[in-house]
CSV table of C-alpha atoms and ligand atoms in Angstrom, one decimal:
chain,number,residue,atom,x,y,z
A,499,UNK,CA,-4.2,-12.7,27.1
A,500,UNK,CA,-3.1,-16.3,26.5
A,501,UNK,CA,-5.3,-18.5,26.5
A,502,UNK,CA,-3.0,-21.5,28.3
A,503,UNK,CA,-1.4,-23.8,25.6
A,504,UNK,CA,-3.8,-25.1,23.2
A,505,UNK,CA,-6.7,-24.7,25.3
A,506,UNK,CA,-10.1,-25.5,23.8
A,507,UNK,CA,-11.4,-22.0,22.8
A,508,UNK,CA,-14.3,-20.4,24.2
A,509,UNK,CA,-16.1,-19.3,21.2
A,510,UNK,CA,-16.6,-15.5,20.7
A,511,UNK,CA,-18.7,-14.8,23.6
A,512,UNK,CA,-16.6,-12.6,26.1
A,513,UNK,CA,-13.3,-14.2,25.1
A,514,UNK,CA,-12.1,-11.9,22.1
A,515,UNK,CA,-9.6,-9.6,22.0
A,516,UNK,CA,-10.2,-6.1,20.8
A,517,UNK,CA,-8.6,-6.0,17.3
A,518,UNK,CA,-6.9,-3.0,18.7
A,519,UNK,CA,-5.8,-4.5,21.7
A,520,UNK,CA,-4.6,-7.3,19.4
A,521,UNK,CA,-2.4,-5.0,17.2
A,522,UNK,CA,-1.0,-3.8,20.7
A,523,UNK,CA,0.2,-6.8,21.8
A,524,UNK,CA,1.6,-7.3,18.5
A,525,UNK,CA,3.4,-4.4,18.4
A,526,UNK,CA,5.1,-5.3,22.0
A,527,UNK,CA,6.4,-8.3,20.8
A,528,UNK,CA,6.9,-8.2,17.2
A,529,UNK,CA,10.5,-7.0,15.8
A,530,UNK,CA,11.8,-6.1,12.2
A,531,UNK,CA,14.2,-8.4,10.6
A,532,UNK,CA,17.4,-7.1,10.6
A,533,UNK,CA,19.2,-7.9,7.3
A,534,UNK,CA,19.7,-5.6,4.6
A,535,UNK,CA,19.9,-6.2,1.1
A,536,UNK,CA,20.5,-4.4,-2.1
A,537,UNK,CA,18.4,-3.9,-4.9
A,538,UNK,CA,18.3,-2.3,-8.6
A,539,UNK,CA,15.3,0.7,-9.0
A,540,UNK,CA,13.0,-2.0,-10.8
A,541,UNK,CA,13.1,-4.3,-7.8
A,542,UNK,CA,12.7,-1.4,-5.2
A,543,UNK,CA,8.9,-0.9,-5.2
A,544,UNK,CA,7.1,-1.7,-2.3
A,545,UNK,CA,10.1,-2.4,0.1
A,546,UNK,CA,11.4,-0.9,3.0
A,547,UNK,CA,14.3,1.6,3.4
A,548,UNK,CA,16.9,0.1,5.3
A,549,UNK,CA,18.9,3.4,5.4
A,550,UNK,CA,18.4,7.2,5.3
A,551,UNK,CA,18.6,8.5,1.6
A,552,UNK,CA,20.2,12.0,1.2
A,553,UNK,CA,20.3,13.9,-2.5
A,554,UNK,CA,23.5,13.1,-3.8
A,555,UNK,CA,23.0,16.5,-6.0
A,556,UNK,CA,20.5,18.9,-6.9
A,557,UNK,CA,17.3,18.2,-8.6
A,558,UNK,CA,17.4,20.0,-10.9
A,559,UNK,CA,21.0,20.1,-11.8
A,560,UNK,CA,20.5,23.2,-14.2
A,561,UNK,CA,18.4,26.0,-13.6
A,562,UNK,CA,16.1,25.6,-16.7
A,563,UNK,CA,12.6,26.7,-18.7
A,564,UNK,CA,9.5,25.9,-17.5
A,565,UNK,CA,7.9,26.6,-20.9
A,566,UNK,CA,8.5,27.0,-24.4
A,567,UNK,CA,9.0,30.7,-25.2
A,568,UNK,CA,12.2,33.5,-25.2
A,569,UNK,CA,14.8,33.9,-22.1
A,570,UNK,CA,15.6,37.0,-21.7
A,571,UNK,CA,16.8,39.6,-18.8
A,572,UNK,CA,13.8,41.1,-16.7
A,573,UNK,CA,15.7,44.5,-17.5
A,574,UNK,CA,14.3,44.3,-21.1
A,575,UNK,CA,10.7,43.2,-20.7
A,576,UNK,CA,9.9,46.6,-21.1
A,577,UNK,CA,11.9,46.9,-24.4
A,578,UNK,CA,10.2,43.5,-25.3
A,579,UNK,CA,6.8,45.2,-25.2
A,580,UNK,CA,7.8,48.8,-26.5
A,581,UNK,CA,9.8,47.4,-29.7
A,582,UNK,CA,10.7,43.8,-29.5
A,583,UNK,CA,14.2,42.2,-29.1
A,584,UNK,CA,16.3,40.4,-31.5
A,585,UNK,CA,16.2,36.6,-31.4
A,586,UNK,CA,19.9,35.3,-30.7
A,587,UNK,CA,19.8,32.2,-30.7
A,588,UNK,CA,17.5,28.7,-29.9
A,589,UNK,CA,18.4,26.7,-26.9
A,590,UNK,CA,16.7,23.1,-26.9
A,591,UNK,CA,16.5,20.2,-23.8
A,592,UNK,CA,19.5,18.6,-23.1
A,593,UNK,CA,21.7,21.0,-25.7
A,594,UNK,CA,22.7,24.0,-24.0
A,595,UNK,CA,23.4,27.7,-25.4
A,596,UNK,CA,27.2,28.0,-25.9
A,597,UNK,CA,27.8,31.2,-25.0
A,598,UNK,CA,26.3,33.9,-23.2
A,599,UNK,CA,23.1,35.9,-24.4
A,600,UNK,CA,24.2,39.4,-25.2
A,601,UNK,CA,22.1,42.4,-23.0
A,602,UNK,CA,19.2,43.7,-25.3
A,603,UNK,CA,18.8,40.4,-27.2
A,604,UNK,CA,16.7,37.1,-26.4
A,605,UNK,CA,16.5,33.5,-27.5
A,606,UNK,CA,14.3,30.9,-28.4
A,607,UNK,CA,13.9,28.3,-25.5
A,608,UNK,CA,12.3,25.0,-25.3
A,609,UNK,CA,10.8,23.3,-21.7
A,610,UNK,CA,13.7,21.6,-20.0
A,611,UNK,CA,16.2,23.3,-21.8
A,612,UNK,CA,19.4,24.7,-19.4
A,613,UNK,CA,19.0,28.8,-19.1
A,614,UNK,CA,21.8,30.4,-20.8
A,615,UNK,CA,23.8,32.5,-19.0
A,616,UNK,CA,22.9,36.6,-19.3
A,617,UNK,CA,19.0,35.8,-18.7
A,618,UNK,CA,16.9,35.1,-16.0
A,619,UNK,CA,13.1,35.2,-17.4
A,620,UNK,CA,11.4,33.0,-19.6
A,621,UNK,CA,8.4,34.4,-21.8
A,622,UNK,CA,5.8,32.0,-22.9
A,623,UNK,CA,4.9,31.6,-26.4
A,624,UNK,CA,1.4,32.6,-26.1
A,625,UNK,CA,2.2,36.1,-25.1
A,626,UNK,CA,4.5,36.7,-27.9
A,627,UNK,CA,4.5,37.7,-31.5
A,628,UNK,CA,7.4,37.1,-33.8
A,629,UNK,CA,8.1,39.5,-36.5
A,630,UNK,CA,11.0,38.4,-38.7
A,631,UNK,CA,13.9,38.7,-36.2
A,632,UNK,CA,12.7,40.2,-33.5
A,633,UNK,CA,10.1,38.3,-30.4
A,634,UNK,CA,7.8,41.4,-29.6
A,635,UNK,CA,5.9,40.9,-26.0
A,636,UNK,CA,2.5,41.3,-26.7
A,637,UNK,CA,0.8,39.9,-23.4
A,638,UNK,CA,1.5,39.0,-19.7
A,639,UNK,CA,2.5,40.1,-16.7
A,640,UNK,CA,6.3,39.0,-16.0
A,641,UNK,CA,9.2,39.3,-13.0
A,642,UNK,CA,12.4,38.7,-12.9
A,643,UNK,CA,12.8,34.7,-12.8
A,644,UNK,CA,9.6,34.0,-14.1
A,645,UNK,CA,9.0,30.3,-15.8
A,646,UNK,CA,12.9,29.3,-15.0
A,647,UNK,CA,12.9,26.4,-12.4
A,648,UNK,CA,16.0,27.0,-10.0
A,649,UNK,CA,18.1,24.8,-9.9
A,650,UNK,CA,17.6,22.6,-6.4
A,651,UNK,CA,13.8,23.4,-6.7
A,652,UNK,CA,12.3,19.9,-6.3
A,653,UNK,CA,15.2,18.2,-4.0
A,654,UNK,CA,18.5,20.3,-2.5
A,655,UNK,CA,21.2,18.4,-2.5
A,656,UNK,CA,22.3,17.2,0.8
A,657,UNK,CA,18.7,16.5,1.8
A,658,UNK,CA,17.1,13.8,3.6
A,659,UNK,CA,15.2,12.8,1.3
A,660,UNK,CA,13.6,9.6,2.6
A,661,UNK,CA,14.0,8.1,6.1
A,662,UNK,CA,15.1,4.6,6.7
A,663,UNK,CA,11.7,2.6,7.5
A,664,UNK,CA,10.0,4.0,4.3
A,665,UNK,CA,8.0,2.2,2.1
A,666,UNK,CA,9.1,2.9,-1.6
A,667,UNK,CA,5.7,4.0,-3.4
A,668,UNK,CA,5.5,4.0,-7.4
A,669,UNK,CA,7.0,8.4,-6.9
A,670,UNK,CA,9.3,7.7,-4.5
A,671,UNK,CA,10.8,5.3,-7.0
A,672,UNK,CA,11.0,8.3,-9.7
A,673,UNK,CA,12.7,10.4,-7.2
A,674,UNK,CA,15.5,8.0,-6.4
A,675,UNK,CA,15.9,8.1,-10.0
A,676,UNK,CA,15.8,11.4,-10.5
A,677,UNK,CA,18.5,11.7,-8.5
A,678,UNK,CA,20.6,8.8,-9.7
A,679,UNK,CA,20.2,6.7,-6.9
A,680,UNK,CA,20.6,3.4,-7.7
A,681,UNK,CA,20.8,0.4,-6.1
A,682,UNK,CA,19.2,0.7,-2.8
A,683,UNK,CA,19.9,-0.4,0.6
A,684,UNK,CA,16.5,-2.4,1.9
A,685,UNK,CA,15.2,-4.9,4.5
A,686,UNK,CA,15.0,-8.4,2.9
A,687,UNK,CA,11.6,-9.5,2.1
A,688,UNK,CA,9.7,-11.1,5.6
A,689,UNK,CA,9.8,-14.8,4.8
A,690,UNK,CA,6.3,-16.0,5.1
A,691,UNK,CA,5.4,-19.8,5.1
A,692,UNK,CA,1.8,-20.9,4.0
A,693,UNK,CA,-0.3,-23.9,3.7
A,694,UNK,CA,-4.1,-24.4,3.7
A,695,UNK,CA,-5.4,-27.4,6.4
A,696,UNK,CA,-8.5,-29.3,5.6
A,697,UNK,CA,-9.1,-32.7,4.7
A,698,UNK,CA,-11.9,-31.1,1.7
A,699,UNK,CA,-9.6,-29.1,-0.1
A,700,UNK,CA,-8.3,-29.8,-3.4
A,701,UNK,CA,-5.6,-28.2,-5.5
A,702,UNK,CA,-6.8,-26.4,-8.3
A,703,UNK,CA,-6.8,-28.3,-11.6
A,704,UNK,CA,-7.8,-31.5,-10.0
A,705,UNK,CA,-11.6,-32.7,-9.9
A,706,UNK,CA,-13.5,-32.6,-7.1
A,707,UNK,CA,-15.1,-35.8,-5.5
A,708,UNK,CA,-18.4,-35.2,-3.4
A,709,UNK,CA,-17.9,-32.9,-0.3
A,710,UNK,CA,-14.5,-31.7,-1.3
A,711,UNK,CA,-13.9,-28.0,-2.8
A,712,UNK,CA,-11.0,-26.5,-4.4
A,713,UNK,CA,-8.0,-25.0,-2.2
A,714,UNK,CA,-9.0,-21.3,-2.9
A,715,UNK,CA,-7.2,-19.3,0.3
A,716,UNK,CA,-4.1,-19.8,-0.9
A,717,UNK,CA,-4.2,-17.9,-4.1
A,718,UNK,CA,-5.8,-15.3,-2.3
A,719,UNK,CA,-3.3,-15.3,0.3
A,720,UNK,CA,0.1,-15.6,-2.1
A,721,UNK,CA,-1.7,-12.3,-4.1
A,722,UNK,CA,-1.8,-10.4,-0.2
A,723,UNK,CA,1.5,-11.7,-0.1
A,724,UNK,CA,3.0,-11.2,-3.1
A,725,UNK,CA,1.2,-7.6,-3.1
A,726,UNK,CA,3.2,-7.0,0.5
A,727,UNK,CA,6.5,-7.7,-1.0
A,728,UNK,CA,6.7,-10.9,0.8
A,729,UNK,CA,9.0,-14.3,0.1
A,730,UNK,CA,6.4,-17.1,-0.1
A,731,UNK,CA,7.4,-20.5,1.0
A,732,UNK,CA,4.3,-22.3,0.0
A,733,UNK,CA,3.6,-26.0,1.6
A,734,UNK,CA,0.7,-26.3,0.4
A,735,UNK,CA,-2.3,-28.6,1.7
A,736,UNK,CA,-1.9,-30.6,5.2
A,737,UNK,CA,-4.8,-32.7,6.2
A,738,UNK,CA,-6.6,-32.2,9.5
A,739,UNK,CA,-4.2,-33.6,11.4
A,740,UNK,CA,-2.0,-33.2,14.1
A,741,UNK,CA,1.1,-35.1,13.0
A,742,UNK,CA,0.6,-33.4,9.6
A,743,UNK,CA,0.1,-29.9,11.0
A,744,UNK,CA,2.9,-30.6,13.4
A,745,UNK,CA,5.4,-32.0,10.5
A,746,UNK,CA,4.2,-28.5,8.5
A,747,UNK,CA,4.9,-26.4,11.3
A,748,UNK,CA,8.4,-27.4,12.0
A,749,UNK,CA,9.3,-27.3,8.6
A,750,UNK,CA,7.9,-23.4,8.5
A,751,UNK,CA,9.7,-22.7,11.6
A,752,UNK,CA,13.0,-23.4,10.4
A,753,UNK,CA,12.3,-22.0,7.2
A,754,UNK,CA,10.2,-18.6,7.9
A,755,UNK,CA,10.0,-15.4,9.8
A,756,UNK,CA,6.0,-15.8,9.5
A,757,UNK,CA,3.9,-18.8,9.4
A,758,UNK,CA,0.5,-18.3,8.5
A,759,UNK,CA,-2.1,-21.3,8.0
A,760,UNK,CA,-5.7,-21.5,7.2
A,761,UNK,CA,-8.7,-22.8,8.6
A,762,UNK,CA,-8.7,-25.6,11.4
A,763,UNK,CA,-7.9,-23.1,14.1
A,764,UNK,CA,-12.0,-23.3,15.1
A,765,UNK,CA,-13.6,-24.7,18.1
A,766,UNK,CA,-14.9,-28.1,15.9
A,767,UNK,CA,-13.9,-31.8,16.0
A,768,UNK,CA,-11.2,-31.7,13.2
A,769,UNK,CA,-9.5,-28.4,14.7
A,770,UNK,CA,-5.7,-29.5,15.2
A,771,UNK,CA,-3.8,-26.2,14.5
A,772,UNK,CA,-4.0,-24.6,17.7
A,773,UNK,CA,-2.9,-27.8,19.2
A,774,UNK,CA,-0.4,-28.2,17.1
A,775,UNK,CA,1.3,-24.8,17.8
A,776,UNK,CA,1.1,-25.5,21.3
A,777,UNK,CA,2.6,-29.0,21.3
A,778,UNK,CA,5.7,-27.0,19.6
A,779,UNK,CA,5.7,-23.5,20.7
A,780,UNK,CA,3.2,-21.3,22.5
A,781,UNK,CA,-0.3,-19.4,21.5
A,782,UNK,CA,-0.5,-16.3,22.7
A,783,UNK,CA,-4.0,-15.4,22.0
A,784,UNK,CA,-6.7,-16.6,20.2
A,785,UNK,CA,-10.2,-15.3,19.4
A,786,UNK,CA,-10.4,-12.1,18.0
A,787,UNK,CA,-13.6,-9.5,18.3
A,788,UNK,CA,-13.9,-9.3,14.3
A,789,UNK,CA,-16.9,-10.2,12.1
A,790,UNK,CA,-15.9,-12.4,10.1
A,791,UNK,CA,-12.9,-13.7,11.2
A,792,UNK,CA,-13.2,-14.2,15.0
A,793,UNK,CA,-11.2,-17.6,14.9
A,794,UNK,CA,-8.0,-16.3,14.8
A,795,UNK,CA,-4.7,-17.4,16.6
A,796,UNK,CA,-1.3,-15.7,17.3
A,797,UNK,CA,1.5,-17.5,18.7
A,798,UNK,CA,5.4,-18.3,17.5
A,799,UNK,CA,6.8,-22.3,17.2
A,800,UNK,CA,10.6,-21.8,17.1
A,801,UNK,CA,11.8,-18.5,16.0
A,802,UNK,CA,9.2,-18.3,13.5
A,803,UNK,CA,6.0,-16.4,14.4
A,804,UNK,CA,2.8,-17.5,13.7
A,805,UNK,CA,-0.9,-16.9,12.8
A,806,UNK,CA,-3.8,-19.1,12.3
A,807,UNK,CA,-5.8,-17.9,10.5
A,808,UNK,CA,-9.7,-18.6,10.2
A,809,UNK,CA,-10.8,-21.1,6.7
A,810,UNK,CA,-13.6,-19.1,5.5
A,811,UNK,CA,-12.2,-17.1,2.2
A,812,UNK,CA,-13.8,-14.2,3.5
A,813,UNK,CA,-12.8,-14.3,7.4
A,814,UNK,CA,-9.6,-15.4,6.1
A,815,UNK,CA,-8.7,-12.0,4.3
A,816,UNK,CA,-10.2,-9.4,6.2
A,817,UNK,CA,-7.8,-11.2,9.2
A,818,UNK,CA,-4.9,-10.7,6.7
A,819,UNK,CA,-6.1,-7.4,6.1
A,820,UNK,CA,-6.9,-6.1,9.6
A,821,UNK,CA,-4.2,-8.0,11.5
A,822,UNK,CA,-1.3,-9.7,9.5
A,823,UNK,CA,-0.8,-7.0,7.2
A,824,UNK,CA,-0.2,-4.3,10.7
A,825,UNK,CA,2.1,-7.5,11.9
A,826,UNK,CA,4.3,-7.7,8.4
A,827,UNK,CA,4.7,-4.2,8.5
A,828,UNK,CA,6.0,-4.1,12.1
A,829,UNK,CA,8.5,-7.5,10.9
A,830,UNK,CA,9.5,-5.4,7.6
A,831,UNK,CA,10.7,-2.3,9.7
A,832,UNK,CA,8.2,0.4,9.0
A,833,UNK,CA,5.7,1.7,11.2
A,834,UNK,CA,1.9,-0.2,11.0
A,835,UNK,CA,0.4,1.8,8.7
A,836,UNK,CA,-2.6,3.4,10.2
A,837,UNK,CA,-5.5,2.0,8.2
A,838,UNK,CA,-6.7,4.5,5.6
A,839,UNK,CA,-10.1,5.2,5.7
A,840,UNK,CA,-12.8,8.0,5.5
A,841,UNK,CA,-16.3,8.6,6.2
A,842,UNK,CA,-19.1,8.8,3.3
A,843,UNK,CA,-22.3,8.0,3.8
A,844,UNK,CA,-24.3,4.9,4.5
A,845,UNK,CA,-26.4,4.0,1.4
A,846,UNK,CA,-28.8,1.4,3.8
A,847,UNK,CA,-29.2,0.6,6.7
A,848,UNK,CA,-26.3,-1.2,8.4
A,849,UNK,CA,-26.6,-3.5,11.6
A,850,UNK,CA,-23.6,-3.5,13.5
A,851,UNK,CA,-22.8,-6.0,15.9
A,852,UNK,CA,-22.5,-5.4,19.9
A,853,UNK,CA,-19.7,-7.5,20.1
A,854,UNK,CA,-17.4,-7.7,17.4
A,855,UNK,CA,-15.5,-4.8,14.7
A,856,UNK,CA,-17.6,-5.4,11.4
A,857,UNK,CA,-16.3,-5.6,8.5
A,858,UNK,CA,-19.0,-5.8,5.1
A,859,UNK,CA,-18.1,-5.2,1.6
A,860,UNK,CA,-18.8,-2.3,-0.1
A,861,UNK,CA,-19.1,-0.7,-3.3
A,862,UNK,CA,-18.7,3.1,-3.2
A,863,UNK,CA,-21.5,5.2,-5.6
A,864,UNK,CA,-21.8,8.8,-6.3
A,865,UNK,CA,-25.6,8.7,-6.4
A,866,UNK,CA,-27.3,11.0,-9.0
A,867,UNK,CA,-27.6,13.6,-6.0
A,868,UNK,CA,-23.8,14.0,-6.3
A,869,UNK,CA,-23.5,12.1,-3.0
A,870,UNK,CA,-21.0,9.4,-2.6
A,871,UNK,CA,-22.6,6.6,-0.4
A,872,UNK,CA,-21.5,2.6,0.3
A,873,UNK,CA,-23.6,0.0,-0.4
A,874,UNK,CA,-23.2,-3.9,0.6
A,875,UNK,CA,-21.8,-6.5,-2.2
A,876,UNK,CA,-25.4,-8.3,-1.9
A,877,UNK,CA,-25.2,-11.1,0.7
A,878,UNK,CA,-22.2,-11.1,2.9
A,879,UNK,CA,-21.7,-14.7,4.4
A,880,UNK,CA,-17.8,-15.2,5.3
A,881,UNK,CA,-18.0,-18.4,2.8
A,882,UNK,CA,-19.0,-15.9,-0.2
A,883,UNK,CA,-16.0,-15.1,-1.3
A,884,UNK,CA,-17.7,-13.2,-4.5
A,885,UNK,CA,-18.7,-10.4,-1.6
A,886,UNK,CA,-15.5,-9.4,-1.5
A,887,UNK,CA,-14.5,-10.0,-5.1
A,888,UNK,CA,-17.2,-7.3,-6.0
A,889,UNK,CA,-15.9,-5.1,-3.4
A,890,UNK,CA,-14.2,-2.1,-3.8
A,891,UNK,CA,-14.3,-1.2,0.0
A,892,UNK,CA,-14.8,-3.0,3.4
A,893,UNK,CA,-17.6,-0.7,5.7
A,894,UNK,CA,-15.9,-0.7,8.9
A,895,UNK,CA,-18.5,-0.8,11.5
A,896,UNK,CA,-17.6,-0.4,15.4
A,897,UNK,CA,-19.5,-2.4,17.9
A,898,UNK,CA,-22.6,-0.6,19.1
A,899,UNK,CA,-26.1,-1.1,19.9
A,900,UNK,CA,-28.2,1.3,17.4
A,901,UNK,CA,-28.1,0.9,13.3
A,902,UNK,CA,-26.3,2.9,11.0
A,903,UNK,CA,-29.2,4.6,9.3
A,904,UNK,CA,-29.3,5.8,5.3
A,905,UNK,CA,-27.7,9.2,5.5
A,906,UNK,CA,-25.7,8.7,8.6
A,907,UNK,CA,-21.4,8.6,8.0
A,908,UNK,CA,-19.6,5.3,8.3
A,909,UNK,CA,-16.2,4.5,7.9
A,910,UNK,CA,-14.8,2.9,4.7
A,911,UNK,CA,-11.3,1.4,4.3
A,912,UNK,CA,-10.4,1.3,-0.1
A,913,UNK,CA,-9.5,-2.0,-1.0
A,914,UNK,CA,-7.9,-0.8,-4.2
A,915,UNK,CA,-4.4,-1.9,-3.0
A,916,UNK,CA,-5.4,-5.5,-3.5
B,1461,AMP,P1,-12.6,-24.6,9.3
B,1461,AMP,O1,-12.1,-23.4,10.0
B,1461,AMP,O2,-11.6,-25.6,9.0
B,1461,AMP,O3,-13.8,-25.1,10.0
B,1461,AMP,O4,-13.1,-24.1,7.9
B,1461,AMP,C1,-14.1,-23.1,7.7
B,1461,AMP,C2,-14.7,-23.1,6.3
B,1461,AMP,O5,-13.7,-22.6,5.4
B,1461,AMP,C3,-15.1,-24.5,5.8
B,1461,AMP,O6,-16.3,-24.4,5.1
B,1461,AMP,C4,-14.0,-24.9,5.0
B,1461,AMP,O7,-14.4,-25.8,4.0
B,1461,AMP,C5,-13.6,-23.5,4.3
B,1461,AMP,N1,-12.2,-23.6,3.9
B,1461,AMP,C6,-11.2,-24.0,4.7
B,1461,AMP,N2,-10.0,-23.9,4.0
B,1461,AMP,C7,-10.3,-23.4,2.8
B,1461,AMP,C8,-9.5,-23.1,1.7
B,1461,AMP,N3,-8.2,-23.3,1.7
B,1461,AMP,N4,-10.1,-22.6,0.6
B,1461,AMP,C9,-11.5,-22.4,0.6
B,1461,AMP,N5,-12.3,-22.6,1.6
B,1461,AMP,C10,-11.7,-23.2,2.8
B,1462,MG,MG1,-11.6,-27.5,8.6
């Protein structure tokens, strides 16, 4: 797998790792970090469990209504129909019925609102008639503990309600609070360090002279970052060179679990990351079987571990997105997520390459024959970074000889988590 310490590369030709085979070796050597922090409801989305969450009590507490209508006992829904039953009483959300409701008789109940006790059933509105005093049933079909939630019904408590590992998504959030839960025991945000290399590169807001072009991967990258739940330590822009790339290095290695630069990491002339890594730690592979994106390095300086990752804006994410993302997940304690995709249909003809994992944009359709179908973002160099701006998709095509014709299924992975 290695390729000896900061060996020239080989360029993509039979040199490349599969990007499965990659994720494998990430996963056997890649290990969560282990402190634990604790955080208020509002900070919580997006991190990981560090501990088991069990109900602390039910959810609901009360038994309640369902709907707005009468409570009443299933043993007079027959009396309900044949003459009516006196109204008792109202019972509202969050003001419960003192007392108990008398056999014979119903009352008025709102949604939410605790059942009293002596009744089991809630009538809807809609299938009752009120005349003066008395609630007459005048439609429906109805059994005993009809429209009540039990209490208990969405979470018992004494549940496991989430394993440690989990990701909190926007729900899981409302259920922690549904059940009180508050603050929450987490893994503390991966440390990443960043910087861009490249002599060209210019921070934004400064002017460009000839040949030089504004600094663009690292916005994208801090959003991936940020969006990953990730503490940034941002260095900024280092010059192609190796005393600069070293000096950045070793200040991310003391500093971060995860080091990730940007371009340099190539075969060319001004390429000094790989041998930078090496003069201060190891690379463990480089070269991956991905299109765009092949220049891609993996090794650790210190106990921080790193990637290069290739300068291209385009190349640069879908490596983020195909390989660091997996490799933050593993460091963050969760399981890699599997990519989520599914198949719809090619729009055009796509040419897949024999030796790398494609990866073009794509916008999604439904076609006016009610057909959903992807379609390229127009041209798809790995410098146009508008390709994947228009995106709302990546087509992810295998390696194999034969086109993906209109009509046939291919396999798209939603970018709408970016
Ligand atoms: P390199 O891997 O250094 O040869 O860079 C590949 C291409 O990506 C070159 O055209 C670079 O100018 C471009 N590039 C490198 N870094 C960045 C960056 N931070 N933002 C935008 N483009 C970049
Ligand atoms: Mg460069």
């Amino acid at each position: 797998m290695s390729e000896g310490k900061g060996g020239p590369g080989k360029g993509h030709r039979g040199s490349s790792l599969s990007i499965a085979a990659a994720l494998e070796a990430l996963r056997s050597r890649l290990s969560a970090v282990r402190e634990v922090e604790s955080v208020s409801l509002d900070e919580a989305g997006g991190r990981i469990l560090a501990a088991p969450v069990v109900a602390p009590a039910d959810v609901p507490a009360w038994a309640n209504s369902a709907m707005d209508g009468y409570a009443l006992r299933a043993q007079d829904l027959a009396v309900a129909r044949e003459q009516g039953l006196p109204v008792s009483g109202e019972v509202l959300a969050g003001r419960p019925f003192a007392g108990r409701v008398e056999a014979g008789t119903c009352v008025r109940i709102m949604t939410g609102a605790v059942m009293p006790d002596g009744v089991d059933t809630v009538v809807i509105q809609e299938d009752t008639e009120r005349r003066g005093d008395r609630m007459h049933l005048v439609a429906g079909d109805y059994e005993r503990g009809g429209n009540v939630r039990p209490a208990g019904e969405d979470v018992r408590a004494g549940a496991r309600v989430f394993a440690a590992g989990r990701r909190l998504r926007v729900a899981d959030v409302g259920v922690l609070a549904a059940l009180g839960v508050s603050p929450v025991a987490v893994v503390r945000r991966v440390r990443v360090a960043i910087f861009s290399t490249g002599d060209e590169l210019r921070p934004v807001g400064e002017p460009l002279q000839p040949g030089q072009i504004h600094d663009s991967n690292r916005y994208t990258l801090r959003g991936l970052l940020k969006h990953d739940r990730c503490e940034i330590i941002d260095l900024g822009i280092v010059p192609d060179d190796l005393q600069a790339t070293r000096t950045a290095l070793e200040r991310a290695a003391r500093e971060a679990d995860l080091t990730l630069s940007t371009a340099g990491v190539s075969v060319g002339d001004a390429d000094f990351v790989k041998a930078a890594v090496a003069a201060l730690g190891e690379i463990e592979f480089w070269g991956i079987a991905i299109k765009p994106g092949h220049p891609l390095a993996f090794g650790r300086v210190g106990r921080s571990w790193f990637f290069g990752l290739a300068g291209n804006p385009v190349s640069m994410m879908i490596n983020y997105l195909q390989i660091v993302r997996p490799a933050l997940d593993l460091l963050s304690g969760t399981a890699a997520r599997d990519p989520r995709r599914f198949q719809v249909e090619a729009g055009e003809t796509f040419s897949p390459s024999m030796r790398r994992e494609e990866f073009p944009r794509g916008v999604l359709r439904i076609d006016e024959d009610g057909v959903q179908r992807v379609y390229r973002t127009g041209r798809q160099g790995s410098a146009l970074l508008s390709s994947m701006s228009r995106a709302d998709c990546l087509i992810c095509l295998p390696c194999r000889a034969g086109e993906f014709k209109r009509g046939e299924p291919v396999w798209v992975e939603p970018l709408d988590c970016i």
